[in-house]
Every structure is written in C-alpha cells, then in structure tokens.
C-alpha cells in the first residue's frame, strides 16, 4: 500500500508540474507565436482561453472525482491535456490555437484539482506536511524554469515544441496515476449535475472575461451585461444546489463554518494578491528600467519560495492551519500597503522590494495553509468538491480583482500612473484586511482526518 501511494504521489507531482509549467512557458513564447502565425491581435485570447477553462472547470473536476474516483478523473485529465497539447503544437492559425488552449486548460484544471483531492485522501495531515517539500520543489522549478525554458524553445527548435514536450511527460504521469491512485470509492452516490455545470460555466466565464479582457471590463455595453449574467446565473446556480439531490457543490461544505470561511478568505485573498499581479510590474517601472524592473520582481518570487520552504518545515511544529492563514493575510496586508506607499513615491525601490517579498510570501502561505486545511477537514466523499471550491474561489477572485482594480484606477485617478496604482494597492490591502477579519481563528474539535 505504501509503495502504491508513492507511485500515485509521483504521478500527481508530475501532473501538477505540467499544469504549472504550461502558462509560464507559453508567456515567454508569445512574441514568437505572434510572428509565426502573423497574429497582430488574438494573442491575449491565447492565454485567456486556457485561463478561462482552467478556472471554470475547477469545481466540475472536483465533483467528477468524488463520483467516479481520482484514478478515472486523473487519467481523463492527462489524456485531455495531452490532446490539447498536440492540437496546440499542430495549430495552423491563431483561431485554432485559441481553441486548443481552451482544451488544454480543461485538462490542466483536472490535473491540479485531482492532485490536491487525491493527496487529501491518501495522506493524513502530518504526512501531507512532511511531503510539502516536494511540492515546493515542483513549484520552484516551474516558477524559475518555466519562462527561460519557453524562451529557449521558442528561439531554438520553435514555439511548437513548448507543447510537444508535454507529450512524453504525459505517458509516465498516466501510468503512475493508473497504478497508484484509488479507484471509484464505494461510498460514492448520486449523478453528475449537468444543468448546474452549465450555470457555473456561464457565471464563471462572465467573471473570467471581465478579469481578462480590458475592452470588456471597461465597456459601457458589455460590462453591465457580463455582470448581470454572472449575478443571475450565480443566483440560479446557488438555488439549484439547495434543491437537487446530488449538487455540484454540496451545501454540506458550507455547513462547516471553518471551511465556509476558508472559501470566502480564498476569494478575498485571490482578489487582493493574485488580482494585483498585473499591476506589480507597472509600479516597478515607475522608476526602474526594464532590467531593474525584472530584478525587483525577483523579490516577489523570492518571497514565494522562501515562505513555501519555511512553511513545509515550520508547519510540522505548529500545525494549526487557520493560524497560518491569518498570518498570511496580515503579511499580505503589510506588503500591499508597502507597495501602495512605494507607488505614491514614484516606485521607491527601498519600499517596493520588501513589499513585493511580503506579497509573494503571503500568497505562498495562504495557498498552502488553506489547501492543507481543506485536505484534512473535508468529508471524504466531498474532498473534490471542497478542494475545487477553494481553488475556484481563489482563481475567480483574482480575475475579478484584476478587472475591478483596473476600473478603480481609471475611475479615481484617470489611469495607471502613480496615483492610480496607489489606489489599486491601497484597495487590495483593505480587502486583505477584511480577509483577516473573516478568516477562521481556530480549527474546532470537529476537524477530521481524511487519510485512509
């Protein structure tokens, strides 16, 4: 059994690595793609298509895994990701590439959610914390190696190879997952709710579109239409979850006050931390040149890596995950406030660098703490739904935050100059402070371990 779990763990890590590398490698190759496909427009949609399906499909994969088992869910995700990668590599034009990226994002979403859910089923909290070092190593390799790898492949054999390299990696991931992951659970009941899936896709797509396309987020016509569509379908989705016997996102998840608060905090933290990533480079560029901007942004990556490694070690001695989550919120509030002051001072690097470090560190702590909290507290038959809800809240919050912050800068300061960026990061700090007040303070005695 132990050997089987190690095989499964290796396959899950490989799947997570492929999903995390995907977007980072692509970003560095976009100029080459645009030149080769003669695409003056549409490159934003290449990244947005994958982001759309990656975000919207997250709860769907969680529920599918709960019903049919992590082995089936992971295998299908690997196959879809491989098919999307092959299609991307063979795409004759930008339209075909956009569609292929949507398919690839659908598979990538399943790789991430299935991995987090399966880890919660395979290991108890102590073992999860012991294995955090390996997950940190995967994250570090993807973060640091992704952009250079994308640039090298685009400059060397060509941008199509950034997708072709996924195919040989999918083979061992599939074999390890099939051999090590558990089959369909005996306790699984109910059917997949297709109508709820449609409502969630429409609501999520509207939010993602607002957070991805500036023209839509600032259009006097499309903005209210998309907001209205998101609110209406979101309302219908919530109402349906309360009425159907086999809901896509079970109300039982939110019956647990700790998990319910964790989902809310994930959404707020995603808006404040993930939603400001777009504007970080703009603050750095207020005073620094391109090279200096790049060096300043390293501070944020350093904060992510430093706290990821520290969390893996320190959380074993201090395993109270809600306390770690609250610490991440406070750390992020301080970092965002520091960046806001730096922006008001035209990008002062002595304030900006520590602020960026704190933002990166806060993102690492919040993500790790609430993922482990969900893995160890969720009911076993709702593991996928719980982890999917946490991940979806973080991603959707980030996308919504990006759109709202851009609108706020335009409405209050007329653009993304120093004044507008000050408003953006001050607002983000206020949101994360609200998250700190909302965050669960302690884990009650009702917490359960999901290990088998």
PDB file of N, CA, C and O in Angstrom, residues 24-32 144-163 165:
ATOM      1  N   UNK A  24       3.464  29.414 -17.760  1.00  0.00           N
ATOM      2  CA  UNK A  24       4.726  30.134 -17.635  1.00  0.00           C
ATOM      3  C   UNK A  24       5.582  29.985 -18.882  1.00  0.00           C
ATOM      4  O   UNK A  24       6.222  30.931 -19.337  1.00  0.00           O
ATOM      5  N   UNK A  25       5.608  28.781 -19.446  1.00  0.00           N
ATOM      6  CA  UNK A  25       6.384  28.547 -20.659  1.00  0.00           C
ATOM      7  C   UNK A  25       5.759  29.293 -21.832  1.00  0.00           C
ATOM      8  O   UNK A  25       6.460  29.878 -22.670  1.00  0.00           O
ATOM      9  N   UNK A  26       4.441  29.301 -21.902  1.00  0.00           N
ATOM     10  CA  UNK A  26       3.750  29.943 -23.017  1.00  0.00           C
ATOM     11  C   UNK A  26       4.012  31.441 -23.056  1.00  0.00           C
ATOM     12  O   UNK A  26       4.208  32.023 -24.134  1.00  0.00           O
ATOM     13  N   UNK A  27       4.024  32.097 -21.896  1.00  0.00           N
ATOM     14  CA  UNK A  27       4.177  33.549 -21.852  1.00  0.00           C
ATOM     15  C   UNK A  27       5.447  34.007 -22.569  1.00  0.00           C
ATOM     16  O   UNK A  27       5.434  34.979 -23.332  1.00  0.00           O
ATOM     17  N   UNK A  28       6.546  33.294 -22.345  1.00  0.00           N
ATOM     18  CA  UNK A  28       7.814  33.692 -22.957  1.00  0.00           C
ATOM     19  C   UNK A  28       7.821  33.473 -24.464  1.00  0.00           C
ATOM     20  O   UNK A  28       8.610  34.093 -25.177  1.00  0.00           O
ATOM     21  N   UNK A  29       6.943  32.597 -24.957  1.00  0.00           N
ATOM     22  CA  UNK A  29       6.939  32.273 -26.388  1.00  0.00           C
ATOM     23  C   UNK A  29       5.916  33.068 -27.178  1.00  0.00           C
ATOM     24  O   UNK A  29       5.857  32.938 -28.407  1.00  0.00           O
ATOM     25  N   UNK A  30       5.103  33.901 -26.530  1.00  0.00           N
ATOM     26  CA  UNK A  30       4.038  34.623 -27.239  1.00  0.00           C
ATOM     27  C   UNK A  30       4.554  35.501 -28.394  1.00  0.00           C
ATOM     28  O   UNK A  30       3.926  35.523 -29.463  1.00  0.00           O
ATOM     29  N   UNK A  31       5.651  36.232 -28.227  1.00  0.00           N
ATOM     30  CA  UNK A  31       6.130  37.018 -29.375  1.00  0.00           C
ATOM     31  C   UNK A  31       6.451  36.154 -30.593  1.00  0.00           C
ATOM     32  O   UNK A  31       6.138  36.530 -31.735  1.00  0.00           O
ATOM     33  N   UNK A  32       7.064  34.996 -30.378  1.00  0.00           N
ATOM     34  CA  UNK A  32       7.381  34.100 -31.490  1.00  0.00           C
ATOM     35  C   UNK A  32       6.119  33.549 -32.133  1.00  0.00           C
ATOM     36  O   UNK A  32       6.034  33.404 -33.361  1.00  0.00           O
ATOM     37  N   UNK A 144      10.744  29.187 -11.606  1.00  0.00           N
ATOM     38  CA  UNK A 144      12.048  29.696 -12.035  1.00  0.00           C
ATOM     39  C   UNK A 144      12.442  29.195 -13.420  1.00  0.00           C
ATOM     40  O   UNK A 144      13.104  29.899 -14.181  1.00  0.00           O
ATOM     41  N   UNK A 145      12.040  27.972 -13.755  1.00  0.00           N
ATOM     42  CA  UNK A 145      12.489  27.392 -15.019  1.00  0.00           C
ATOM     43  C   UNK A 145      11.542  27.587 -16.182  1.00  0.00           C
ATOM     44  O   UNK A 145      11.957  27.486 -17.344  1.00  0.00           O
ATOM     45  N   UNK A 146      10.261  27.886 -15.899  1.00  0.00           N
ATOM     46  CA  UNK A 146       9.285  27.998 -16.971  1.00  0.00           C
ATOM     47  C   UNK A 146       9.583  29.065 -18.008  1.00  0.00           C
ATOM     48  O   UNK A 146       9.720  28.766 -19.201  1.00  0.00           O
ATOM     49  N   UNK A 147       9.712  30.344 -17.595  1.00  0.00           N
ATOM     50  CA  UNK A 147       9.980  31.393 -18.593  1.00  0.00           C
ATOM     51  C   UNK A 147      11.272  31.186 -19.388  1.00  0.00           C
ATOM     52  O   UNK A 147      11.250  31.318 -20.620  1.00  0.00           O
ATOM     53  N   UNK A 148      12.413  30.850 -18.741  1.00  0.00           N
ATOM     54  CA  UNK A 148      13.622  30.596 -19.547  1.00  0.00           C
ATOM     55  C   UNK A 148      13.458  29.431 -20.511  1.00  0.00           C
ATOM     56  O   UNK A 148      13.933  29.492 -21.651  1.00  0.00           O
ATOM     57  N   UNK A 149      12.776  28.359 -20.079  1.00  0.00           N
ATOM     58  CA  UNK A 149      12.556  27.218 -20.959  1.00  0.00           C
ATOM     59  C   UNK A 149      11.720  27.615 -22.166  1.00  0.00           C
ATOM     60  O   UNK A 149      12.030  27.223 -23.303  1.00  0.00           O
ATOM     61  N   UNK A 150      10.671  28.397 -21.934  1.00  0.00           N
ATOM     62  CA  UNK A 150       9.843  28.857 -23.044  1.00  0.00           C
ATOM     63  C   UNK A 150      10.629  29.699 -24.033  1.00  0.00           C
ATOM     64  O   UNK A 150      10.494  29.538 -25.259  1.00  0.00           O
ATOM     65  N   UNK A 151      11.479  30.583 -23.519  1.00  0.00           N
ATOM     66  CA  UNK A 151      12.295  31.410 -24.392  1.00  0.00           C
ATOM     67  C   UNK A 151      13.295  30.605 -25.197  1.00  0.00           C
ATOM     68  O   UNK A 151      13.493  30.845 -26.396  1.00  0.00           O
ATOM     69  N   UNK A 152      13.934  29.610 -24.549  1.00  0.00           N
ATOM     70  CA  UNK A 152      14.918  28.780 -25.242  1.00  0.00           C
ATOM     71  C   UNK A 152      14.271  27.941 -26.340  1.00  0.00           C
ATOM     72  O   UNK A 152      14.814  27.826 -27.455  1.00  0.00           O
ATOM     73  N   UNK A 153      13.127  27.346 -26.043  1.00  0.00           N
ATOM     74  CA  UNK A 153      12.456  26.525 -27.048  1.00  0.00           C
ATOM     75  C   UNK A 153      11.966  27.375 -28.219  1.00  0.00           C
ATOM     76  O   UNK A 153      12.061  26.964 -29.380  1.00  0.00           O
ATOM     77  N   UNK A 154      11.431  28.553 -27.917  1.00  0.00           N
ATOM     78  CA  UNK A 154      10.944  29.427 -28.981  1.00  0.00           C
ATOM     79  C   UNK A 154      12.087  29.902 -29.875  1.00  0.00           C
ATOM     80  O   UNK A 154      11.945  29.990 -31.101  1.00  0.00           O
ATOM     81  N   UNK A 155      13.247  30.200 -29.253  1.00  0.00           N
ATOM     82  CA  UNK A 155      14.394  30.683 -30.020  1.00  0.00           C
ATOM     83  C   UNK A 155      15.127  29.557 -30.731  1.00  0.00           C
ATOM     84  O   UNK A 155      15.822  29.809 -31.719  1.00  0.00           O
ATOM     85  N   UNK A 156      14.984  28.322 -30.218  1.00  0.00           N
ATOM     86  CA  UNK A 156      15.689  27.190 -30.809  1.00  0.00           C
ATOM     87  C   UNK A 156      14.841  26.411 -31.796  1.00  0.00           C
ATOM     88  O   UNK A 156      14.629  26.836 -32.936  1.00  0.00           O
ATOM     89  N   UNK A 157      14.312  25.267 -31.379  1.00  0.00           N
ATOM     90  CA  UNK A 157      13.539  24.439 -32.317  1.00  0.00           C
ATOM     91  C   UNK A 157      12.205  25.048 -32.732  1.00  0.00           C
ATOM     92  O   UNK A 157      11.600  24.618 -33.710  1.00  0.00           O
ATOM     93  N   UNK A 158      11.717  26.039 -32.000  1.00  0.00           N
ATOM     94  CA  UNK A 158      10.459  26.673 -32.382  1.00  0.00           C
ATOM     95  C   UNK A 158       9.416  26.587 -31.288  1.00  0.00           C
ATOM     96  O   UNK A 158       9.465  25.706 -30.421  1.00  0.00           O
ATOM     97  N   UNK A 159       8.434  27.509 -31.319  1.00  0.00           N
ATOM     98  CA  UNK A 159       7.459  27.603 -30.239  1.00  0.00           C
ATOM     99  C   UNK A 159       6.573  26.371 -30.129  1.00  0.00           C
ATOM    100  O   UNK A 159       6.034  26.085 -29.053  1.00  0.00           O
ATOM    101  N   UNK A 160       6.405  25.619 -31.221  1.00  0.00           N
ATOM    102  CA  UNK A 160       5.544  24.435 -31.145  1.00  0.00           C
ATOM    103  C   UNK A 160       6.091  23.391 -30.182  1.00  0.00           C
ATOM    104  O   UNK A 160       5.333  22.561 -29.663  1.00  0.00           O
ATOM    105  N   UNK A 161       7.391  23.444 -29.917  1.00  0.00           N
ATOM    106  CA  UNK A 161       7.994  22.479 -29.003  1.00  0.00           C
ATOM    107  C   UNK A 161       7.624  22.730 -27.548  1.00  0.00           C
ATOM    108  O   UNK A 161       7.771  21.831 -26.715  1.00  0.00           O
ATOM    109  N   UNK A 162       7.136  23.925 -27.212  1.00  0.00           N
ATOM    110  CA  UNK A 162       6.698  24.140 -25.834  1.00  0.00           C
ATOM    111  C   UNK A 162       5.475  23.295 -25.521  1.00  0.00           C
ATOM    112  O   UNK A 162       5.167  23.023 -24.350  1.00  0.00           O
ATOM    113  N   UNK A 163       4.748  22.879 -26.556  1.00  0.00           N
ATOM    114  CA  UNK A 163       3.603  21.985 -26.367  1.00  0.00           C
ATOM    115  C   UNK A 163       3.981  20.524 -26.597  1.00  0.00           C
ATOM    116  O   UNK A 163       3.464  19.629 -25.915  1.00  0.00           O
ATOM    117  N   UNK A 165       6.741  19.020 -25.833  1.00  0.00           N
ATOM    118  CA  UNK A 165       7.472  18.422 -24.703  1.00  0.00           C
ATOM    119  C   UNK A 165       6.516  17.867 -23.657  1.00  0.00           C
ATOM    120  O   UNK A 165       6.927  17.049 -22.814  1.00  0.00           O
TER     121      UNK A 165
END
